[in-house]
Coordinates of N, CA and C in Angstrom, one line a residue:
M111 N 0.8 -1.2 0.0 CA 0.0 0.0 0.0 C 0.9 1.2 0.0
S112 N 0.6 2.2 -0.9 CA 1.4 3.4 -1.0 C 0.9 4.4 0.0
E113 N 1.9 5.3 0.4 CA 1.5 6.3 1.4 C 0.8 7.4 0.8
A114 N -0.1 8.1 1.5 CA -0.9 9.2 1.1 C 0.0 10.3 0.6
R115 N -0.4 10.9 -0.5 CA 0.3 12.1 -1.1 C -0.7 13.2 -1.0
T116 N -0.2 14.3 -0.5 CA -1.0 15.5 -0.5 C -0.2 16.7 -0.9
V117 N -0.8 17.7 -1.5 CA -0.2 18.9 -1.9 C -0.9 20.1 -1.1
R118 N -0.2 20.9 -0.5 CA -0.8 22.1 0.2 C 0.0 23.3 -0.2
H119 N -0.8 24.4 -0.1 CA -0.2 25.7 -0.4 C 0.3 26.3 0.9
D120 N 1.5 26.8 0.9 CA 2.0 27.5 2.1 C 2.4 28.9 1.7
P121 N 1.3 29.8 1.7 CA 1.6 31.2 1.2 C 2.6 32.0 2.0
S122 N 2.7 31.6 3.3 CA 3.7 32.3 4.2 C 5.1 32.1 3.7
Q123 N 5.4 30.9 3.0 CA 6.7 30.6 2.5 C 6.7 30.7 0.9
S124 N 5.6 31.2 0.3 CA 5.5 31.3 -1.1 C 5.9 30.1 -1.8
R125 N 5.2 29.0 -1.5 CA 5.5 27.7 -2.1 C 4.3 26.7 -1.9
Y126 N 4.3 25.7 -2.8 CA 3.4 24.6 -2.7 C 4.3 23.4 -2.2
V127 N 3.8 22.6 -1.3 CA 4.5 21.6 -0.7 C 3.8 20.2 -0.9
I128 N 4.6 19.2 -1.3 CA 4.0 17.9 -1.5 C 4.5 17.1 -0.3
E129 N 3.5 16.4 0.4 CA 3.9 15.5 1.5 C 3.5 14.1 1.2
V130 N 4.3 13.2 1.6 CA 4.1 11.7 1.5 C 4.1 11.2 2.9
G131 N 2.9 10.6 3.2 CA 2.8 10.0 4.6 C 3.0 11.0 5.7
G132 N 2.6 12.3 5.4 CA 2.7 13.4 6.4 C 4.1 14.0 6.5
Q133 N 5.1 13.5 5.7 CA 6.4 14.1 5.7 C 6.6 14.9 4.4
E134 N 7.2 16.1 4.6 CA 7.5 17.0 3.4 C 8.5 16.3 2.5
A135 N 8.1 16.1 1.2 CA 8.9 15.4 0.2 C 9.4 16.4 -0.8
G136 N 8.8 17.5 -1.0 CA 9.3 18.5 -2.0 C 8.5 19.7 -2.0
F137 N 8.9 20.7 -2.8 CA 8.2 22.0 -2.9 C 8.4 22.6 -4.2
A138 N 7.5 23.5 -4.6 CA 7.6 24.4 -5.8 C 7.5 25.8 -5.2
E139 N 8.6 26.5 -5.4 CA 8.7 27.9 -4.8 C 8.4 28.9 -5.9
Y140 N 7.8 30.0 -5.5 CA 7.5 31.1 -6.4 C 7.6 32.5 -5.8
V141 N 7.7 33.5 -6.6 CA 7.7 34.9 -6.2 C 6.4 35.4 -6.9
E142 N 5.6 36.1 -6.2 CA 4.4 36.6 -6.7 C 4.5 38.2 -6.9
R143 N 4.3 38.6 -8.1 CA 4.4 40.1 -8.4 C 3.5 40.4 -9.5
D144 N 2.7 41.5 -9.4 CA 1.8 42.0 -10.5 C 0.9 40.9 -11.1
G145 N 0.3 40.1 -10.2 CA -0.6 39.1 -10.7 C 0.0 37.9 -11.3
V146 N 1.3 37.7 -11.2 CA 2.1 36.6 -11.8 C 2.8 35.9 -10.7
R147 N 2.7 34.5 -10.7 CA 3.5 33.7 -9.8 C 4.7 33.2 -10.7
D148 N 5.9 33.6 -10.3 CA 7.0 33.1 -11.1 C 7.6 31.9 -10.3
F149 N 7.4 30.7 -10.9 CA 7.9 29.5 -10.2 C 9.4 29.4 -10.6
S150 N 10.2 29.6 -9.6 CA 11.6 29.7 -9.8 C 12.4 28.4 -9.3
H151 N 11.8 27.6 -8.5 CA 12.6 26.5 -8.0 C 11.7 25.4 -7.5
T152 N 11.9 24.2 -8.0 CA 11.2 23.0 -7.6 C 12.2 21.9 -7.2
V153 N 11.9 21.4 -6.0 CA 12.8 20.4 -5.3 C 12.0 19.2 -4.8
V154 N 12.5 18.0 -5.1 CA 12.0 16.8 -4.5 C 13.2 16.3 -3.7
D155 N 13.0 16.0 -2.4 CA 14.0 15.5 -1.5 C 14.6 14.2 -2.1
P156 N 15.9 14.1 -2.0 CA 16.6 12.9 -2.6 C 15.9 11.5 -2.2
Q157 N 15.5 11.4 -1.0 CA 14.9 10.1 -0.5 C 13.5 9.9 -1.2
F158 N 12.9 10.9 -1.8 CA 11.6 10.7 -2.4 C 11.7 10.7 -4.0
R159 N 12.9 10.9 -4.5 CA 13.0 11.0 -6.0 C 12.7 9.7 -6.6
G160 N 12.2 9.7 -7.9 CA 11.9 8.5 -8.6 C 10.5 8.0 -8.3
Q161 N 9.7 8.8 -7.5 CA 8.3 8.4 -7.2 C 7.3 9.1 -7.9
G162 N 7.7 9.9 -8.9 CA 6.7 10.7 -9.7 C 6.0 11.8 -8.9
L163 N 6.7 12.5 -8.1 CA 6.1 13.5 -7.2 C 6.1 14.9 -7.9
S164 N 7.0 15.2 -8.8 CA 7.1 16.5 -9.3 C 5.9 16.9 -10.1
S165 N 5.3 15.9 -10.9 CA 4.2 16.3 -11.8 C 2.9 16.6 -10.9
P166 N 2.5 15.8 -9.9 CA 1.4 16.2 -9.2 C 1.6 17.5 -8.4
L167 N 2.8 17.7 -7.9 CA 3.2 19.0 -7.2 C 3.0 20.2 -8.1
I168 N 3.6 20.1 -9.3 CA 3.5 21.2 -10.3 C 2.1 21.5 -10.7
A169 N 1.4 20.4 -11.0 CA 0.0 20.5 -11.4 C -0.9 21.2 -10.4
A170 N -0.7 20.8 -9.1 CA -1.4 21.5 -8.0 C -1.1 22.9 -7.9
A171 N 0.2 23.2 -8.0 CA 0.7 24.6 -7.9 C 0.1 25.5 -9.1
L172 N 0.0 24.9 -10.3 CA -0.5 25.7 -11.4 C -2.1 25.8 -11.3
D173 N -2.7 24.7 -10.8 CA -4.1 24.7 -10.6 C -4.5 25.8 -9.5
G174 N -3.7 25.8 -8.5 CA -3.9 26.8 -7.4 C -3.7 28.3 -7.9
T175 N -2.8 28.4 -8.8 CA -2.5 29.7 -9.4 C -3.7 30.2 -10.2
R176 N -4.2 29.2 -11.0 CA -5.4 29.5 -11.9 C -6.6 29.9 -11.0
E177 N -6.8 29.1 -10.0 CA -8.0 29.3 -9.1 C -7.9 30.7 -8.4
A178 N -6.7 31.1 -8.2 CA -6.5 32.4 -7.5 C -6.6 33.6 -8.5
G179 N -6.8 33.3 -9.8 CA -7.0 34.3 -10.8 C -5.7 34.9 -11.2
L180 N -4.6 34.2 -11.0 CA -3.3 34.7 -11.4 C -2.7 34.0 -12.6
R181 N -1.6 34.5 -13.1 CA -0.9 33.9 -14.2 C 0.4 33.3 -13.7
A182 N 1.1 32.6 -14.5 CA 2.3 31.9 -14.0 C 3.5 32.2 -15.0
K183 N 4.7 32.1 -14.5 CA 5.9 32.2 -15.2 C 6.7 31.0 -14.9
A184 N 7.3 30.3 -15.9 CA 8.0 29.1 -15.6 C 9.5 29.3 -15.7
S185 N 10.1 30.0 -14.7 CA 11.5 30.2 -14.6 C 12.2 28.9 -14.3
C186 N 11.5 28.0 -13.6 CA 12.1 26.7 -13.2 C 12.0 25.7 -14.4
S187 N 13.1 25.0 -14.7 CA 13.1 24.1 -15.8 C 12.1 23.0 -15.6
A188 N 11.9 22.5 -14.4 CA 10.9 21.5 -14.2 C 9.5 21.9 -14.5
V189 N 9.1 23.1 -14.1 CA 7.8 23.7 -14.5 C 7.7 23.9 -16.0
E190 N 8.8 24.4 -16.6 CA 8.8 24.6 -18.0 C 8.5 23.3 -18.8
R191 N 9.2 22.2 -18.4 CA 9.1 20.9 -19.0 C 7.6 20.4 -18.8
F192 N 7.1 20.5 -17.6 CA 5.8 20.1 -17.3 C 4.8 20.8 -18.2
V193 N 4.9 22.1 -18.3 CA 3.9 22.8 -19.2 C 4.1 22.4 -20.6
S194 N 5.3 22.2 -21.1 CA 5.5 21.8 -22.5 C 4.8 20.4 -22.8
K195 N 4.7 19.6 -21.8 CA 4.0 18.3 -21.9 C 2.5 18.2 -21.6
N196 N 2.1 19.3 -21.0 CA 0.7 19.4 -20.6 C 0.0 20.7 -21.1
E197 N -0.5 20.6 -22.3 CA -1.0 21.8 -23.0 C -2.1 22.5 -22.3
D198 N -2.8 21.8 -21.4 CA -3.9 22.5 -20.7 C -3.4 23.6 -19.8
Y199 N -2.1 23.7 -19.6 CA -1.6 24.8 -18.7 C -0.9 25.9 -19.5
R200 N -0.8 25.7 -20.8 CA 0.0 26.7 -21.6 C -0.7 28.1 -21.6
D201 N -2.0 28.2 -21.5 CA -2.7 29.5 -21.5 C -2.4 30.2 -20.2
L202 N -1.9 29.6 -19.2 CA -1.6 30.2 -17.9 C -0.3 30.9 -17.8
I203 N 0.6 30.5 -18.7 CA 2.0 31.0 -18.7 C 2.1 32.3 -19.5
V204 N 2.9 33.2 -18.8 CA 3.1 34.5 -19.5 C 4.6 34.5 -20.0

């Protein structure tokens, strides 16, 4: 049985965090300015790599950005790759 994965927004730290079994496994960090969240850094902790965590993390971060009525910038290469493979998010990118 796999451990529960959840993504939460931590606005005080300007990032989205993915947790596995209640333990922080990675995050997508952003800077928000003028209605745009610039995702600059995405990290998955080495002990959690290879579990496919970056895609659900980035998807949740972009979904949350859309729900907040904001646009996104993909300064992070992981976010840029995700958007290039998932056309439903391309309209969100400035």
